XYZ file of C-alpha atoms in Angstrom:
338
model
C 20.323 -1.571 43.488
C 16.707 -1.955 42.312
C 17.703 -1.082 38.640
C 20.462 -3.652 38.603
C 18.346 -6.246 40.027
C 15.903 -5.859 37.199
C 18.495 -5.869 34.426
C 20.137 -9.021 36.001
C 16.749 -10.854 36.012
C 16.006 -9.896 32.373
C 19.404 -11.445 31.590
C 18.685 -14.682 32.929
C 15.630 -14.945 30.557
C 17.744 -13.725 27.768
C 20.800 -15.958 28.499
C 18.547 -19.024 28.760
C 16.678 -18.289 25.354
C 20.096 -17.667 23.587
C 21.631 -20.575 25.118
C 24.576 -18.353 26.519
C 24.994 -20.233 29.742
C 26.748 -18.624 32.976
C 29.589 -17.411 30.980
C 27.649 -15.571 28.557
C 25.358 -14.033 31.310
C 28.399 -12.714 33.270
C 29.617 -11.007 30.022
C 26.201 -9.636 29.332
C 25.682 -7.811 32.815
C 23.686 -4.523 32.326
C 21.897 -5.288 29.074
C 18.181 -5.021 29.002
C 15.498 -6.988 27.207
C 14.182 -5.190 24.125
C 10.540 -4.904 23.335
C 9.365 -6.448 20.080
C 8.683 -2.930 18.687
C 8.183 0.743 19.531
C 4.355 0.757 18.991
C 3.623 -0.394 22.588
C 5.969 2.084 23.957
C 4.167 4.918 22.386
C 0.531 3.897 22.645
C -0.722 6.855 24.723
C 0.975 9.376 22.376
C -0.709 7.146 19.392
C -4.208 7.509 20.746
C -4.184 11.104 21.686
C -2.498 12.200 18.187
C -4.708 9.874 16.058
C -7.825 11.350 17.695
C -7.117 14.790 15.863
C -5.509 13.444 12.858
C -6.786 14.518 9.468
C -6.746 12.133 6.311
C -3.935 9.628 6.637
C -0.660 10.668 4.864
C -0.087 8.607 1.863
C 3.392 7.222 1.723
C 5.503 4.487 0.034
C 8.376 2.538 1.186
C 10.464 0.476 -1.234
C 10.972 -2.811 0.758
C 9.728 -4.676 3.906
C 12.621 -3.660 6.392
C 12.266 -0.045 5.507
C 8.407 -0.177 5.709
C 8.563 -1.457 9.228
C 10.852 1.368 10.211
C 8.476 3.876 8.656
C 5.506 2.230 10.179
C 7.060 2.520 13.774
C 7.546 6.233 13.378
C 4.198 7.008 11.402
C 1.707 4.826 12.963
C -1.792 5.163 12.381
C -1.345 8.739 10.880
C -0.053 6.939 7.581
C -1.500 5.144 4.672
C 1.587 2.987 4.010
C 2.263 0.920 0.864
C 5.270 -1.319 0.559
C 6.507 -2.068 -2.711
C 8.518 -5.268 -2.029
C 6.952 -7.321 0.514
C 8.303 -10.029 3.065
C 10.781 -12.711 1.871
C 11.105 -10.809 -1.515
C 14.305 -9.749 -3.045
C 14.915 -6.056 -4.036
C 17.699 -7.049 -6.211
C 15.537 -8.689 -8.763
C 12.329 -6.744 -8.279
C 10.818 -5.280 -11.546
C 8.096 -2.733 -10.907
C 4.506 -3.134 -12.348
C 1.985 -0.632 -13.391
C 0.209 -1.081 -9.957
C 3.545 0.010 -8.312
C 3.600 3.197 -10.462
C 0.029 4.087 -9.423
C 0.960 3.641 -5.662
C 4.123 5.991 -6.209
C 2.113 8.429 -8.141
C -0.521 8.904 -5.269
C 2.063 9.170 -2.456
C 3.099 12.141 -0.863
C 6.402 10.621 0.358
C 8.547 7.869 -1.023
C 11.129 6.516 1.328
C 13.958 4.467 -0.279
C 17.189 3.219 1.339
C 19.582 4.558 -1.415
C 23.223 3.686 -1.704
C 22.168 1.985 -5.084
C 19.913 -0.554 -3.591
C 17.008 0.296 -5.603
C 18.666 0.648 -9.040
C 15.060 0.699 -10.524
C 14.004 3.785 -8.544
C 14.822 6.524 -11.289
C 12.798 4.523 -13.989
C 9.875 4.156 -11.388
C 9.825 7.691 -10.563
C 9.713 8.629 -14.048
C 6.960 6.293 -15.284
C 4.934 7.335 -12.304
C 5.320 11.072 -12.995
C 5.944 11.139 -9.214
C 5.535 15.002 -7.680
C 6.008 14.097 -4.084
C 9.172 14.032 -1.827
C 11.789 11.317 -2.415
C 13.399 10.688 1.008
C 16.678 8.659 0.916
C 16.754 7.232 4.487
C 20.500 6.306 4.502
C 21.397 9.964 4.229
C 24.215 10.946 6.725
C 25.460 7.492 7.655
C 29.167 6.553 7.020
C 28.790 3.962 4.153
C 30.959 1.090 3.436
C 32.675 0.731 0.070
C 31.550 -2.198 -1.872
C 34.311 -4.744 -1.896
C 35.547 -4.772 -5.715
C 32.538 -2.461 -6.677
C 30.106 -5.370 -6.932
C 32.447 -8.254 -6.738
C 32.117 -10.566 -3.688
C 34.423 -10.077 -0.599
C 37.550 -11.939 -1.047
C 37.120 -12.520 -4.696
C 34.625 -15.240 -4.310
C 32.165 -14.274 -6.921
C 31.031 -11.668 -9.404
C 27.814 -9.652 -9.798
C 26.319 -6.460 -10.826
C 27.417 -3.473 -8.902
C 25.289 -1.403 -6.858
C 27.865 1.221 -7.252
C 30.649 2.493 -4.923
C 29.016 1.770 -1.571
C 27.553 -1.295 0.149
C 23.783 -0.602 0.475
C 22.960 -2.913 3.500
C 23.542 -0.283 6.046
C 20.458 -1.329 8.191
C 22.321 -4.414 9.364
C 24.128 -2.095 11.926
C 21.608 -0.904 14.417
C 23.266 2.538 14.849
C 22.450 3.130 10.995
C 18.848 2.138 11.716
C 18.677 4.861 14.437
C 19.862 7.459 11.463
C 17.243 5.995 9.230
C 14.615 6.658 11.904
C 15.561 10.374 12.375
C 15.512 10.877 8.664
C 12.074 9.300 8.534
C 10.759 11.509 11.473
C 12.260 14.559 9.944
C 10.477 13.912 6.584
C 7.099 13.124 8.142
C 7.370 16.344 10.157
C 8.058 18.426 7.011
C 4.971 16.976 5.096
C 2.600 16.999 8.054
C 3.390 19.606 10.557
C 0.321 18.788 12.657
C 1.494 15.474 13.512
C 5.094 16.445 14.121
C 4.942 16.010 17.977
C 3.263 12.418 17.402
C 6.191 11.521 15.051
C 8.860 12.835 17.268
C 7.302 10.957 20.322
C 7.281 7.691 18.299
C 10.736 8.011 16.815
C 12.201 8.769 20.299
C 10.379 5.675 21.857
C 11.680 3.641 18.889
C 15.193 4.955 19.180
C 15.186 3.924 22.862
C 14.237 0.372 21.725
C 17.066 0.230 19.077
C 19.588 1.471 21.495
C 18.616 -1.289 23.932
C 18.638 -3.917 20.873
C 22.383 -2.765 20.074
C 23.415 -3.195 23.777
C 21.722 -6.607 23.553
C 23.513 -7.860 20.477
C 26.865 -6.754 21.839
C 26.231 -8.815 24.983
C 25.179 -11.858 23.053
C 28.605 -11.629 21.154
C 30.695 -10.859 24.238
C 31.246 -14.588 25.322
C 32.660 -15.473 21.822
C 36.241 -15.001 21.106
C 36.713 -12.678 18.016
C 38.766 -15.482 16.368
C 35.728 -17.686 16.313
C 33.308 -15.022 14.680
C 33.302 -16.469 11.386
C 30.260 -17.060 9.208
C 29.418 -18.288 5.718
C 26.451 -16.746 3.841
C 24.846 -16.581 0.494
C 25.853 -12.926 -0.379
C 27.646 -9.952 1.103
C 24.615 -8.608 2.897
C 26.175 -8.565 6.300
C 29.382 -6.242 6.142
C 27.739 -3.485 8.360
C 26.681 -6.136 10.994
C 30.238 -7.442 10.786
C 31.898 -4.185 11.370
C 29.658 -3.177 14.048
C 29.902 -6.449 16.173
C 33.131 -7.946 15.192
C 31.996 -10.707 12.968
C 33.683 -11.898 9.692
C 31.279 -12.816 7.103
C 32.472 -14.879 3.870
C 30.320 -15.230 0.873
C 30.278 -16.751 -2.553
C 28.445 -14.012 -4.102
C 28.853 -10.268 -4.098
C 26.464 -7.614 -2.741
C 23.698 -8.569 -5.070
C 21.900 -11.656 -4.553
C 21.425 -12.359 -8.141
C 25.139 -12.330 -8.881
C 26.769 -15.612 -10.168
C 29.728 -17.163 -8.312
C 32.745 -18.641 -10.102
C 33.833 -22.197 -9.818
C 37.228 -20.794 -8.757
C 35.708 -18.734 -6.198
C 33.763 -21.491 -4.695
C 36.904 -23.665 -4.446
C 38.807 -21.061 -2.733
C 35.874 -20.362 -0.327
C 35.674 -24.241 0.447
C 39.533 -24.324 1.031
C 39.094 -21.224 3.332
C 36.344 -22.850 5.500
C 38.480 -26.061 6.001
C 41.804 -24.037 6.800
C 40.117 -21.626 9.019
C 37.666 -24.128 10.681
C 34.642 -22.085 10.109
C 31.754 -23.509 12.058
C 28.645 -21.391 10.909
C 27.029 -21.794 7.390
C 23.694 -20.167 6.656
C 21.118 -19.788 3.886
C 19.136 -16.422 3.354
C 15.504 -15.867 3.005
C 15.878 -14.192 -0.207
C 18.549 -16.238 -2.022
C 18.505 -19.841 -3.770
C 19.762 -22.201 -1.323
C 21.452 -24.461 -3.624
C 24.812 -22.812 -3.561
C 25.068 -23.089 0.378
C 23.922 -26.665 -0.171
C 26.895 -27.246 -2.393
C 29.339 -25.896 -0.208
C 27.746 -27.847 2.673
C 28.374 -31.068 0.712
C 31.979 -30.049 -0.157
C 33.037 -29.143 3.209
C 30.526 -31.627 5.450
C 29.444 -28.269 7.271
C 25.738 -28.613 7.754
C 23.777 -25.144 7.345
C 22.891 -23.910 10.632
C 19.642 -22.189 9.709
C 18.344 -19.212 7.907
C 19.206 -15.514 8.173
C 17.192 -12.648 7.165
C 19.052 -10.039 5.283
C 17.257 -7.979 2.648
C 13.686 -8.724 3.698
C 11.616 -9.402 6.669
C 9.561 -12.764 7.122
C 5.761 -12.767 6.859
C 3.694 -12.008 9.803
C 3.764 -15.193 12.039
C 7.457 -15.714 10.854
C 10.850 -15.585 12.750
C 11.365 -11.779 11.589
C 8.170 -9.955 10.940
C 9.796 -6.749 12.300
C 13.250 -5.148 12.213
C 13.863 -5.691 15.913
C 12.855 -9.451 15.426
C 15.078 -9.936 12.439
C 18.236 -8.575 14.353
C 17.344 -10.618 17.333
C 16.623 -13.771 15.255
C 20.014 -13.448 13.207
C 22.114 -12.744 16.238
C 20.749 -15.844 18.217
C 21.055 -17.933 15.163
C 24.602 -16.780 14.598
C 25.737 -17.018 18.038
C 24.293 -20.487 18.789
C 25.880 -21.903 15.542
C 29.360 -20.676 16.539
C 28.975 -22.003 20.114
C 27.699 -25.221 18.673
C 24.522 -24.910 20.772
């Protein structure tokens, strides 16, 4: 009884913050609040392990979301460099000589894979990288890219990432796979710190499991037929598959692809016919396309989603957990009209 009372108390705060009301709270029974990040959950283990740590392990992560996941597992035993920082777009990233130097000096390079970082082979060659390249998406069930680089529903055209959609982190279950792969790689490179990495990975996995339950509870009060959202590019297919949300976009899986006039007209017609109520800009895309669609439909943008990059510290999404929480809150509020 005591555990049930605690979970219910936490739901009251979550429901109030997300504007779910009594119906949403009833649907969300049993979900627990999620800590902002795993570091606090593993402070004791971090302190004891760090005391005996040797020189920090030099590692590189390709983009900000992955950098946060690596940091959650590796903590203070790592010297971590992130090539593509907050609010920056990996689709248009061009490595500089300074990035090659960072990679050259690293023991481990963590990348998403699935074609997300198309520039990786050139960077590894120019850096003469001799460390271990770790593709963190290894082992997930990847979705096929709609049209191999074309937008879902045929709304636009862009360069292809390849056969698969690379945005797998949008499903929390896949992020948990990422974390296990990160811990395995760190243990292989730094056996003395393996217990430390395993403890932190387990603590963070618990956080992610609770986050997944929280997201499902937030969507529970919304009928599946109402779960329709317009976004800039196809970065949310994994989120949509996991949580039963239909995302429509004017671009393909690449944020720098160019939508066609016919595709935009078709999308505007679809918005009107299906009475879509949620329209969002993204932090890594030009908002002018969404603004054009808003003018055509009279549907005002409901806010900003974070797709391929975190926000800067102090922003709405400085960590992976914060990002998924922010996006879910923004999406559900927009659909509910809150």
